[in-house]
Short mmCIF file of C-alpha atoms in Angstrom, two decimals:
data_model
loop_
_atom_site.label_atom_id
_atom_site.label_comp_id
_atom_site.label_asym_id
_atom_site.label_seq_id
_atom_site.Cartn_x
_atom_site.Cartn_y
_atom_site.Cartn_z
CA UNK A 1 8.26 25.57 -41.80
CA UNK A 2 5.47 27.97 -42.25
CA UNK A 3 7.22 30.93 -40.68
CA UNK A 4 6.96 34.29 -42.38
CA UNK A 5 8.55 37.68 -42.28
CA UNK A 6 6.25 40.69 -42.43
CA UNK A 7 7.49 43.89 -43.95
CA UNK A 8 5.72 46.89 -42.41
CA UNK A 9 4.78 49.64 -44.78
CA UNK A 10 2.60 52.67 -44.49
CA UNK A 11 -0.75 52.42 -46.24
CA UNK A 12 -0.69 53.74 -49.78
CA UNK A 13 -3.14 54.33 -52.50
CA UNK A 14 -2.94 51.83 -55.36
CA UNK A 15 -1.08 53.16 -58.36
CA UNK A 16 -3.17 51.24 -60.79
CA UNK A 17 -6.41 49.39 -61.14
CA UNK A 18 -7.35 46.19 -62.90
CA UNK A 19 -8.09 48.15 -66.06
CA UNK A 20 -5.06 50.22 -67.11
CA UNK A 21 -5.71 53.89 -67.72
CA UNK A 22 -4.65 55.35 -71.06
CA UNK A 23 -0.96 56.25 -70.93
CA UNK A 24 0.16 59.82 -71.39
CA UNK A 25 3.65 60.29 -72.80
CA UNK A 26 6.37 57.66 -72.81
CA UNK A 27 6.06 56.24 -69.28
CA UNK A 28 3.57 53.43 -69.11
CA UNK A 29 2.76 53.44 -72.83
CA UNK A 30 1.66 49.85 -73.56
CA UNK A 31 3.48 49.25 -76.84
CA UNK A 32 6.66 51.00 -75.67
CA UNK A 33 6.46 48.89 -72.50
CA UNK A 34 6.31 45.78 -74.67
CA UNK A 35 9.36 46.98 -76.62
CA UNK A 36 11.31 47.62 -73.41
CA UNK A 37 10.57 44.24 -71.82
CA UNK A 38 11.12 42.41 -75.12
CA UNK A 39 14.74 43.55 -75.19
CA UNK A 40 15.38 42.04 -71.77
CA UNK A 41 13.44 38.87 -72.50
CA UNK A 42 15.38 38.44 -75.75
CA UNK A 43 18.67 38.54 -73.84
CA UNK A 44 17.64 35.79 -71.41
CA UNK A 45 15.98 33.58 -74.05
CA UNK A 46 18.99 33.88 -76.35
CA UNK A 47 21.30 32.88 -73.53
CA UNK A 48 19.39 29.67 -73.01
CA UNK A 49 20.65 28.19 -76.31
CA UNK A 50 23.57 30.33 -77.46
CA UNK A 51 25.89 29.06 -74.71
CA UNK A 52 25.63 25.43 -75.85
CA UNK A 53 27.56 26.36 -78.98
CA UNK A 54 30.32 27.98 -76.91
CA UNK A 55 30.80 25.06 -74.50
CA UNK A 56 33.40 23.16 -76.60
CA UNK A 57 35.51 26.32 -77.00
CA UNK A 58 35.22 27.06 -73.25
CA UNK A 59 36.29 23.50 -72.44
CA UNK A 60 39.37 23.76 -74.65
CA UNK A 61 40.39 27.29 -73.61
CA UNK A 62 39.94 26.81 -69.85
CA UNK A 63 41.08 23.14 -69.80
CA UNK A 64 37.77 22.18 -68.26
CA UNK A 65 36.46 18.67 -67.66
CA UNK A 66 33.23 17.37 -69.18
CA UNK A 67 31.58 17.64 -65.74
CA UNK A 68 32.66 21.28 -65.50
CA UNK A 69 31.15 22.05 -68.89
CA UNK A 70 27.91 20.33 -67.90
CA UNK A 71 27.76 22.56 -64.83
CA UNK A 72 27.94 25.65 -67.04
CA UNK A 73 24.50 24.67 -68.33
CA UNK A 74 23.16 22.89 -65.26
CA UNK A 75 24.08 25.67 -62.84
CA UNK A 76 22.19 28.21 -64.92
CA UNK A 77 19.17 25.95 -65.37
CA UNK A 78 18.95 25.07 -61.69
CA UNK A 79 19.24 28.68 -60.51
CA UNK A 80 16.61 29.81 -62.99
CA UNK A 81 14.10 27.02 -62.30
CA UNK A 82 14.44 27.16 -58.52
CA UNK A 83 14.02 30.94 -58.30
CA UNK A 84 11.25 31.75 -60.81
CA UNK A 85 8.17 31.61 -58.58
CA UNK A 86 9.90 33.36 -55.67
CA UNK A 87 11.12 36.03 -58.09
CA UNK A 88 7.54 36.49 -59.33
CA UNK A 89 6.41 36.98 -55.72
CA UNK A 90 9.10 39.62 -55.23
CA UNK A 91 7.72 41.48 -58.22
CA UNK A 92 4.20 41.32 -56.81
CA UNK A 93 5.48 42.70 -53.50
CA UNK A 94 7.96 45.39 -54.57
CA UNK A 95 6.77 46.17 -58.10
CA UNK A 96 7.60 44.49 -61.38
CA UNK A 97 9.40 47.56 -62.73
CA UNK A 98 11.98 47.40 -59.95
CA UNK A 99 12.56 43.65 -60.20
CA UNK A 100 12.80 43.85 -64.01
CA UNK A 101 15.43 46.60 -63.86
CA UNK A 102 17.43 44.76 -61.19
CA UNK A 103 17.22 41.57 -63.29
CA UNK A 104 18.46 43.36 -66.41
CA UNK A 105 21.37 45.00 -64.60
CA UNK A 106 22.43 41.83 -62.80
CA UNK A 107 22.14 39.63 -65.88
CA UNK A 108 24.28 41.98 -67.99
CA UNK A 109 26.88 42.37 -65.21
CA UNK A 110 27.09 38.60 -64.70
CA UNK A 111 27.51 38.16 -68.46
CA UNK A 112 30.43 40.60 -68.50
CA UNK A 113 31.99 38.80 -65.52
CA UNK A 114 31.80 35.47 -67.37
CA UNK A 115 33.58 36.94 -70.38
CA UNK A 116 36.34 38.21 -68.10
CA UNK A 117 36.68 34.96 -66.15
CA UNK A 118 39.94 33.05 -66.38
CA UNK A 119 38.75 29.80 -64.81
CA UNK A 120 35.83 27.47 -65.33
CA UNK A 121 34.92 27.78 -61.63
CA UNK A 122 34.25 31.49 -62.05
CA UNK A 123 32.30 30.82 -65.24
CA UNK A 124 30.02 28.41 -63.37
CA UNK A 125 29.61 30.83 -60.45
CA UNK A 126 28.58 33.71 -62.68
CA UNK A 127 26.31 31.43 -64.72
CA UNK A 128 24.42 30.67 -61.49
CA UNK A 129 24.12 34.44 -60.90
CA UNK A 130 22.86 34.82 -64.47
CA UNK A 131 20.13 32.31 -63.70
CA UNK A 132 19.10 34.13 -60.52
CA UNK A 133 18.87 37.49 -62.23
CA UNK A 134 17.13 35.94 -65.24
CA UNK A 135 14.52 34.56 -62.83
CA UNK A 136 13.84 38.11 -61.60
CA UNK A 137 13.43 39.42 -65.12
CA UNK A 138 11.12 36.89 -66.81
CA UNK A 139 8.04 36.91 -64.49
CA UNK A 140 8.37 40.69 -64.10
CA UNK A 141 8.07 41.08 -67.87
CA UNK A 142 4.75 39.22 -67.91
CA UNK A 143 3.55 41.14 -64.84
CA UNK A 144 4.28 44.45 -66.58
CA UNK A 145 2.40 43.37 -69.71
CA UNK A 146 -0.59 42.19 -67.67
CA UNK A 147 -0.76 45.47 -65.77
CA UNK A 148 -0.15 47.74 -68.78
CA UNK A 149 -2.31 46.30 -71.54
CA UNK A 150 -6.12 46.34 -71.51
CA UNK A 151 -7.69 42.87 -71.68
CA UNK A 152 -8.65 43.13 -75.35
CA UNK A 153 -5.03 43.78 -76.38
CA UNK A 154 -3.19 41.51 -73.94
CA UNK A 155 -3.22 38.50 -76.25
CA UNK A 156 -1.55 40.44 -79.05
CA UNK A 157 1.10 41.70 -76.62
CA UNK A 158 1.77 38.18 -75.34
CA UNK A 159 1.89 37.04 -78.98
CA UNK A 160 4.72 39.42 -79.74
CA UNK A 161 6.38 38.52 -76.43
CA UNK A 162 6.20 34.83 -77.42
CA UNK A 163 7.56 35.67 -80.85
CA UNK A 164 10.62 37.28 -79.29
CA UNK A 165 11.23 34.29 -77.04
CA UNK A 166 10.78 31.79 -79.87
CA UNK A 167 12.99 33.68 -82.28
CA UNK A 168 15.69 34.23 -79.66
CA UNK A 169 15.68 30.61 -78.53
CA UNK A 170 15.86 29.22 -82.05
CA UNK A 171 18.30 31.90 -83.22
CA UNK A 172 20.76 31.25 -80.40
CA UNK A 173 22.69 28.48 -82.16
CA UNK A 174 23.09 30.59 -85.32
CA UNK A 175 24.38 33.65 -83.53
CA UNK A 176 26.47 31.55 -81.19
CA UNK A 177 28.07 29.71 -84.08
CA UNK A 178 28.98 32.95 -85.85
CA UNK A 179 30.43 34.56 -82.69
CA UNK A 180 32.44 31.53 -81.59
CA UNK A 181 33.73 30.85 -85.10
CA UNK A 182 34.66 34.43 -86.00
CA UNK A 183 35.24 36.23 -82.67
CA UNK A 184 35.62 34.22 -79.43
CA UNK A 185 33.58 32.29 -76.88
CA UNK A 186 33.74 35.35 -74.60
CA UNK A 187 31.79 37.36 -77.18
CA UNK A 188 28.77 35.12 -76.59
CA UNK A 189 28.54 36.69 -73.13
CA UNK A 190 29.87 40.17 -73.89
CA UNK A 191 27.05 40.70 -76.39
CA UNK A 192 24.64 40.80 -73.46
CA UNK A 193 26.25 43.98 -72.09
CA UNK A 194 25.15 46.47 -74.79
CA UNK A 195 21.76 44.73 -75.02
CA UNK A 196 21.38 45.00 -71.24
CA UNK A 197 22.34 48.69 -71.24
CA UNK A 198 19.78 49.37 -73.96
CA UNK A 199 17.06 47.49 -72.04
CA UNK A 200 17.96 49.36 -68.84
CA UNK A 201 17.79 52.78 -70.50
CA UNK A 202 14.42 52.03 -72.12
CA UNK A 203 13.19 50.52 -68.89
CA UNK A 204 14.09 53.60 -66.85
CA UNK A 205 12.41 55.89 -69.37
CA UNK A 206 9.31 53.86 -70.21
CA UNK A 207 8.32 51.32 -67.59
CA UNK A 208 5.74 52.35 -65.00
CA UNK A 209 5.29 50.70 -61.66
CA UNK A 210 1.90 48.98 -61.35
CA UNK A 211 0.78 47.45 -58.11
CA UNK A 212 -2.57 45.94 -57.32
CA UNK A 213 -4.49 47.39 -54.40
CA UNK A 214 -4.20 44.17 -52.40
CA UNK A 215 -0.63 43.37 -53.39
CA UNK A 216 1.18 41.07 -50.88
CA UNK A 217 3.02 42.78 -48.02
CA UNK A 218 4.76 39.79 -46.42
CA UNK A 219 6.86 36.78 -47.36
CA UNK A 220 6.37 33.13 -46.60
CA UNK A 221 10.05 32.36 -45.89
CA UNK A 222 9.31 28.75 -45.00
CA UNK A 223 7.39 28.30 -48.23
CA UNK A 224 10.23 29.80 -50.27
CA UNK A 225 12.71 27.38 -48.69
CA UNK A 226 10.45 24.36 -49.20
CA UNK A 227 9.57 25.18 -52.80
CA UNK A 228 13.19 25.94 -53.70
CA UNK A 229 14.33 22.64 -52.24
CA UNK A 230 11.56 20.75 -54.01
CA UNK A 231 12.36 22.35 -57.39
CA UNK A 232 16.08 21.69 -56.90
CA UNK A 233 15.53 17.99 -56.14
CA UNK A 234 13.19 17.60 -59.11
CA UNK A 235 15.39 19.35 -61.68
CA UNK A 236 18.58 17.77 -60.30
CA UNK A 237 17.14 14.25 -60.56
CA UNK A 238 16.09 14.96 -64.17
CA UNK A 239 19.53 16.34 -65.03
CA UNK A 240 21.50 13.48 -63.45
CA UNK A 241 19.10 10.61 -64.10
CA UNK A 242 20.65 9.61 -67.41
CA UNK A 243 24.13 9.57 -65.82
CA UNK A 244 23.17 7.75 -62.61
CA UNK A 245 20.52 5.51 -64.16
CA UNK A 246 16.78 5.95 -63.71
CA UNK A 247 16.55 3.04 -61.30
CA UNK A 248 19.58 4.17 -59.26
CA UNK A 249 19.04 4.89 -55.56
CA UNK A 250 20.33 8.47 -55.94
CA UNK A 251 17.91 9.28 -58.77
CA UNK A 252 14.96 7.74 -56.92
CA UNK A 253 16.06 9.45 -53.72
CA UNK A 254 16.02 12.92 -55.25
CA UNK A 255 12.70 12.25 -57.00
CA UNK A 256 11.21 10.96 -53.76
CA UNK A 257 12.55 13.96 -51.84
CA UNK A 258 11.00 16.30 -54.43
CA UNK A 259 7.58 14.65 -54.04
CA UNK A 260 7.72 14.82 -50.23
CA UNK A 261 8.87 18.45 -50.26
CA UNK A 262 6.11 19.47 -52.72
CA UNK A 263 3.51 17.81 -50.47
CA UNK A 264 4.89 19.50 -47.34
CA UNK A 265 4.95 22.82 -49.22
CA UNK A 266 1.31 22.40 -50.29
CA UNK A 267 0.26 21.63 -46.70
CA UNK A 268 2.26 24.58 -45.37
CA UNK A 269 0.48 27.02 -47.69
CA UNK A 270 -2.82 26.43 -45.86
CA UNK A 271 -1.44 27.86 -42.61
CA UNK A 272 0.21 31.04 -43.85
CA UNK A 273 -1.54 34.42 -43.95
CA UNK A 274 0.07 35.39 -47.27
CA UNK A 275 1.28 32.13 -48.88
CA UNK A 276 3.88 32.04 -51.62
CA UNK A 277 1.42 30.31 -53.96
CA UNK A 278 -2.20 30.59 -52.81
CA UNK A 279 -3.58 27.12 -53.54
CA UNK A 280 -6.94 28.75 -54.34
CA UNK A 281 -5.32 29.83 -57.62
CA UNK A 282 -5.69 26.26 -58.80
CA UNK A 283 -9.44 26.29 -58.27
CA UNK A 284 -9.37 27.82 -61.72
CA UNK A 285 -9.55 24.78 -63.98
CA UNK A 286 -8.32 26.94 -66.87
CA UNK A 287 -5.23 28.14 -64.98
CA UNK A 288 -4.38 24.60 -63.86
CA UNK A 289 -4.88 23.32 -67.42
CA UNK A 290 -2.62 26.12 -68.69
CA UNK A 291 0.21 25.07 -66.36
CA UNK A 292 -0.12 21.40 -67.35
CA UNK A 293 -0.30 22.37 -71.01
CA UNK A 294 2.88 24.43 -70.73
CA UNK A 295 4.71 21.47 -69.15
CA UNK A 296 3.54 19.09 -71.89
CA UNK A 297 4.32 21.54 -74.67
CA UNK A 298 7.85 22.11 -73.36
CA UNK A 299 8.28 18.35 -72.90
CA UNK A 300 7.52 17.68 -76.56
CA UNK A 301 9.28 20.73 -78.01
CA UNK A 302 12.50 21.00 -75.98
CA UNK A 303 12.88 17.26 -75.58
CA UNK A 304 12.42 16.70 -79.30
CA UNK A 305 14.58 19.62 -80.38
CA UNK A 306 17.42 18.22 -78.25
CA UNK A 307 17.87 15.40 -80.79
CA UNK A 308 17.44 17.57 -83.88
CA UNK A 309 20.76 19.35 -83.31
CA UNK A 310 22.61 16.02 -83.03
CA UNK A 311 20.80 14.73 -86.11
CA UNK A 312 21.80 17.74 -88.19
CA UNK A 313 25.39 18.02 -86.96
CA UNK A 314 26.46 14.45 -86.30
CA UNK A 315 24.39 12.52 -88.84
CA UNK A 316 24.25 15.07 -91.68
CA UNK A 317 27.67 16.55 -90.81
CA UNK A 318 26.54 20.17 -90.69
CA UNK A 319 28.41 22.92 -88.87
CA UNK A 320 26.64 24.62 -85.95
CA UNK A 321 25.84 27.60 -88.16
CA UNK A 322 24.44 25.41 -90.94
CA UNK A 323 22.32 23.42 -88.50
CA UNK A 324 20.96 26.66 -87.10
CA UNK A 325 20.09 27.84 -90.58
CA UNK A 326 18.22 24.61 -91.23
CA UNK A 327 16.05 25.42 -88.20
CA UNK A 328 15.08 28.81 -89.67
CA UNK A 329 11.69 27.50 -90.91
CA UNK A 330 10.79 26.73 -87.31
CA UNK A 331 11.96 30.17 -86.17
CA UNK A 332 10.23 31.95 -89.05
CA UNK A 333 6.90 30.27 -88.38
CA UNK A 334 7.10 31.15 -84.69
CA UNK A 335 7.85 34.78 -85.60
CA UNK A 336 4.97 34.95 -88.08
CA UNK A 337 2.59 32.80 -86.10
CA UNK A 338 2.86 34.36 -82.63
CA UNK A 339 1.19 37.75 -83.43
CA UNK A 340 -1.38 35.95 -85.61
CA UNK A 341 -2.08 33.60 -82.72
CA UNK A 342 -2.55 36.58 -80.40
CA UNK A 343 -5.11 38.07 -82.78
CA UNK A 344 -6.92 34.72 -83.17
CA UNK A 345 -7.06 34.17 -79.40
CA UNK A 346 -8.42 37.68 -78.89
CA UNK A 347 -11.21 36.99 -81.38
CA UNK A 348 -12.07 33.34 -80.71
CA UNK A 349 -10.68 32.66 -77.25
CA UNK A 350 -7.71 30.38 -76.48
CA UNK A 351 -9.35 26.93 -76.67
CA UNK A 352 -9.52 26.40 -80.44
CA UNK A 353 -6.06 27.88 -81.23
CA UNK A 354 -4.50 25.86 -78.40
CA UNK A 355 -6.04 22.58 -79.48
CA UNK A 356 -5.18 23.29 -83.12
CA UNK A 357 -1.62 24.25 -82.19
CA UNK A 358 -0.98 21.06 -80.22
CA UNK A 359 -2.47 18.97 -83.04
CA UNK A 360 0.03 20.62 -85.41
CA UNK A 361 2.85 19.89 -82.94
CA UNK A 362 1.73 16.26 -82.73
CA UNK A 363 1.59 15.88 -86.52
CA UNK A 364 5.03 17.50 -86.84
CA UNK A 365 6.47 15.13 -84.25
CA UNK A 366 4.98 12.10 -85.96
CA UNK A 367 6.33 13.42 -89.28
CA UNK A 368 9.80 13.94 -87.79
CA UNK A 369 9.72 10.35 -86.58
CA UNK A 370 9.96 9.39 -90.28
CA UNK A 371 13.24 11.27 -90.85
CA UNK A 372 16.05 9.05 -92.16
CA UNK A 373 19.77 9.37 -92.65
CA UNK A 374 19.17 10.53 -96.21
CA UNK A 375 16.20 12.91 -95.65
CA UNK A 376 16.64 16.09 -97.66
CA UNK A 377 16.42 19.72 -96.57
CA UNK A 378 12.98 20.33 -98.09
CA UNK A 379 11.29 17.52 -96.13
CA UNK A 380 13.00 18.55 -92.92
CA UNK A 381 12.00 22.17 -93.45
CA UNK A 382 8.33 21.29 -93.91
CA UNK A 383 8.19 19.44 -90.59
CA UNK A 384 10.15 22.18 -88.79
CA UNK A 385 7.82 24.83 -90.21
CA UNK A 386 4.72 22.91 -89.08
CA UNK A 387 6.26 22.55 -85.62
CA UNK A 388 6.86 26.29 -85.38
CA UNK A 389 3.34 27.03 -86.66
CA UNK A 390 1.87 24.79 -83.95
CA UNK A 391 4.05 26.09 -81.14
CA UNK A 392 3.15 29.75 -81.72
CA UNK A 393 -0.49 29.64 -80.49
CA UNK A 394 0.47 27.35 -77.60
CA UNK A 395 3.21 29.67 -76.31
CA UNK A 396 0.85 32.64 -76.54
CA UNK A 397 -2.38 30.98 -75.47
CA UNK A 398 -1.07 28.98 -72.51
CA UNK A 399 0.73 32.07 -71.20
CA UNK A 400 -2.45 34.15 -71.46
CA UNK A 401 -4.50 31.41 -69.78
CA UNK A 402 -2.10 31.21 -66.83
CA UNK A 403 -1.48 34.93 -66.35
CA UNK A 404 -4.96 36.04 -67.39
CA UNK A 405 -6.74 33.68 -65.00
CA UNK A 406 -4.68 34.82 -61.99
CA UNK A 407 -5.68 37.90 -59.96
CA UNK A 408 -3.71 41.07 -60.71
CA UNK A 409 -1.92 40.96 -57.36
CA UNK A 410 -0.56 37.51 -58.24
CA UNK A 411 0.49 38.25 -61.81
CA UNK A 412 4.15 37.85 -60.90
CA UNK A 413 3.55 34.48 -59.27
CA UNK A 414 1.55 33.45 -62.33
CA UNK A 415 4.43 34.54 -64.59
CA UNK A 416 6.80 32.54 -62.43
CA UNK A 417 4.51 29.52 -62.72
CA UNK A 418 4.47 29.84 -66.50
CA UNK A 419 8.25 29.99 -66.72
CA UNK A 420 8.77 27.26 -64.13
CA UNK A 421 6.36 25.01 -66.04
CA UNK A 422 8.48 25.51 -69.17
CA UNK A 423 11.70 24.69 -67.29
CA UNK A 424 10.25 21.58 -65.68
CA UNK A 425 8.68 20.43 -68.96
CA UNK A 426 11.89 20.99 -70.92
CA UNK A 427 14.00 19.16 -68.35
CA UNK A 428 11.48 16.33 -68.12
CA UNK A 429 11.25 16.01 -71.90
CA UNK A 430 15.03 15.94 -72.36
CA UNK A 431 15.39 13.35 -69.58
CA UNK A 432 12.54 11.06 -70.58
CA UNK A 433 13.16 11.21 -74.32
CA UNK A 434 16.87 10.75 -73.64
CA UNK A 435 16.03 7.58 -71.72
CA UNK A 436 13.79 6.44 -74.61
CA UNK A 437 16.64 7.06 -77.04
CA UNK A 438 19.17 5.19 -74.85
CA UNK A 439 16.87 2.19 -74.44
CA UNK A 440 16.19 1.99 -78.17
CA UNK A 441 19.90 2.24 -79.02
CA UNK A 442 20.81 -0.44 -76.50
CA UNK A 443 18.11 -2.71 -77.91
CA UNK A 444 19.00 -2.23 -81.58
CA UNK A 445 22.77 -1.81 -81.60
CA UNK A 446 23.80 -5.43 -80.98
CA UNK A 447 21.60 -6.79 -83.77
CA UNK A 448 22.57 -4.01 -86.20
CA UNK A 449 26.24 -4.59 -85.43
CA UNK A 450 25.96 -8.31 -86.18
CA UNK A 451 23.86 -7.74 -89.30
CA UNK A 452 26.60 -5.48 -90.72
CA UNK A 453 29.11 -8.34 -90.11
CA UNK A 454 31.38 -6.08 -88.09
CA UNK A 455 34.11 -7.54 -85.86
CA UNK A 456 32.65 -8.90 -82.59
CA UNK A 457 32.86 -6.65 -79.50
CA UNK A 458 32.39 -7.45 -75.82
CA UNK A 459 29.65 -5.99 -73.61
CA UNK A 460 31.83 -3.16 -72.26
CA UNK A 461 32.78 -2.07 -75.80
CA UNK A 462 29.15 -2.26 -76.88
CA UNK A 463 28.07 -0.02 -73.99
CA UNK A 464 30.82 2.47 -74.84
CA UNK A 465 29.66 2.48 -78.46
CA UNK A 466 26.05 3.03 -77.34
CA UNK A 467 27.02 6.17 -75.44
CA UNK A 468 28.53 7.70 -78.58
CA UNK A 469 25.68 6.60 -80.85
CA UNK A 470 23.07 8.18 -78.52
CA UNK A 471 24.29 11.57 -79.79
CA UNK A 472 24.81 10.40 -83.37
CA UNK A 473 28.60 9.96 -83.18
CA UNK A 474 30.03 6.86 -84.94
CA UNK A 475 32.39 4.99 -82.54
CA UNK A 476 35.09 4.41 -85.17
CA UNK A 477 38.35 3.15 -83.59
CA UNK A 478 41.56 4.93 -84.66
CA UNK A 479 43.32 3.51 -87.73
CA UNK A 480 40.25 1.53 -88.80
CA UNK A 481 40.24 0.39 -92.45
CA UNK A 482 37.98 2.64 -94.59
CA UNK A 483 35.46 -0.11 -95.31
CA UNK A 484 35.10 -0.93 -91.58
CA UNK A 485 34.83 2.77 -90.69
CA UNK A 486 32.08 3.20 -93.30
CA UNK A 487 30.12 0.20 -91.94
CA UNK A 488 30.41 1.45 -88.34
CA UNK A 489 29.26 4.89 -89.41
CA UNK A 490 26.27 3.43 -91.24
CA UNK A 491 25.29 1.29 -88.24
CA UNK A 492 25.72 4.21 -85.85
CA UNK A 493 23.59 6.57 -87.90
CA UNK A 494 20.87 3.99 -88.58
CA UNK A 495 20.68 3.08 -84.90
CA UNK A 496 20.63 6.73 -83.82
CA UNK A 497 17.82 7.54 -86.27
CA UNK A 498 15.85 4.52 -85.02
CA UNK A 499 16.15 5.83 -81.45
CA UNK A 500 15.32 9.38 -82.50
CA UNK A 501 12.23 8.18 -84.35
CA UNK A 502 10.97 6.37 -81.27
CA UNK A 503 11.61 9.49 -79.15
CA UNK A 504 9.64 11.63 -81.63
CA UNK A 505 6.75 9.16 -81.54
CA UNK A 506 6.74 9.50 -77.75
CA UNK A 507 6.81 13.30 -78.02
CA UNK A 508 3.93 13.12 -80.51
CA UNK A 509 1.89 11.08 -78.05
CA UNK A 510 2.54 13.69 -75.33
CA UNK A 511 1.40 16.40 -77.75
CA UNK A 512 -1.87 14.54 -78.31
CA UNK A 513 -2.46 14.46 -74.55
CA UNK A 514 -1.69 18.19 -74.46
CA UNK A 515 -4.33 18.82 -77.13
CA UNK A 516 -6.90 17.13 -74.89
CA UNK A 517 -5.78 19.23 -71.90
CA UNK A 518 -6.21 22.35 -74.06
CA UNK A 519 -9.94 21.63 -74.21
CA UNK A 520 -10.12 22.70 -70.54
CA UNK A 521 -8.74 26.19 -71.13
CA UNK A 522 -10.69 29.42 -71.38
CA UNK A 523 -10.11 33.15 -71.65
CA UNK A 524 -8.93 34.90 -68.50
CA UNK A 525 -11.92 37.23 -68.41
CA UNK A 526 -12.82 36.48 -64.78
CA UNK A 527 -9.36 37.01 -63.37
CA UNK A 528 -10.33 40.09 -61.41
CA UNK A 529 -13.29 38.39 -59.79
CA UNK A 530 -10.97 36.89 -57.21
CA UNK A 531 -10.32 33.29 -56.37
CA UNK A 532 -13.61 32.28 -54.83
CA UNK A 533 -16.11 29.80 -56.11
CA UNK A 534 -17.15 32.11 -58.91
CA UNK A 535 -13.66 31.85 -60.37
CA UNK A 536 -13.80 28.14 -61.01
#
């Protein structure tokens, strides 16, 4: 399991050092490099949320089943999460410029293929390819920024990078709603083609290949296989747990397999000359804390945001575009806050901004737990804005802590770790908070149903109603009298909000833990000192 393939290559002089030399002309210019990678990163981040809006139209047009539509999202997520760290290693080995350009080209081509697909099977296949190419692109972007920017300006660059990701992620539902409503579901994917061409052109003209002097020259094939299997089992169990049941043998089996595979992977890394993830990286308490912090932040943010869309659309009756517009305060604060966070981290170090950011996230989550069926736009906007303000320094600071505390030759692996931590945290948050919501709904629904003096229902009908209420949909039977329909709707919305509130309280508790973890972080000023005892 610890076999490896060595790629022979003639000795070469390093193209770059730990401290980037001043760029002359376009190629390698730091701020132009940031612009070039931001275009590609925007495309991938946007795709993470924009497709959810198109799924109902895809289902109707291609006569797809619910399981097929779920695979449109799950296939992409699995391919991305499983491949990120390996893709980062490829960038460290062959150069981040090359992997970034390949990722851009492949992602745009896969997007075009999806738009031209006439069956849901082809859509799923090309979504998987999108995920694989997106995995090449994301760590390479961070590796290019790390190699191009001097240390004193890296935080500001990562701040703008985080701003692009935050704005693209939050703006996806708005753009997706406009495109699906006024053009077609295919346009959601076709839009990636001109963006990809633009990113490719800028990348060819501007990006410079940077490789550390002791960049890896071989691959731990056994480690790649083990880590990929472990990540697959983990993400798959989180995706399917709510469907199978968290105590089901299949769910526990995949979780158990993930734990065993991670342990075997960790043991295998000790016996490989150039391991996929040198375990000595985690001697850095700051780097380890950054990875944990990223998982916890994504848990609270993505898990909590999952319910907000259902709350806005199914409880308040907003259209996808309107619900996206209501999230603009969150997007705006991330856009404004990310560069400011970069400047603050440069001046004061990451610890205080990270702790302060997670405290803001916790307060926002606790505040959102008080949302009701009748909460107005102003109150919602205040909590969304506070959430965005808190997320900005965490996105920037945790990324800088992870990438900045890794040696230059492992910047791609560090970028892969950062992105993988976000994927795992987001999947974990959605799964756990979804289970919290389901438990709360199951507990409250029967009593609320009786209190409203609705017609009695059997256990099977109650379970069916619970499934609908978990996403805010009132289970109103056809041809119900208006007064009965109104009572069912009221019970459904009240029960959903009760479950959502409990989920937000849980997310707030996780954010508090994340604030404590942030106390262990520090600036990545010793990254080039290697991974020995002095790096701890």
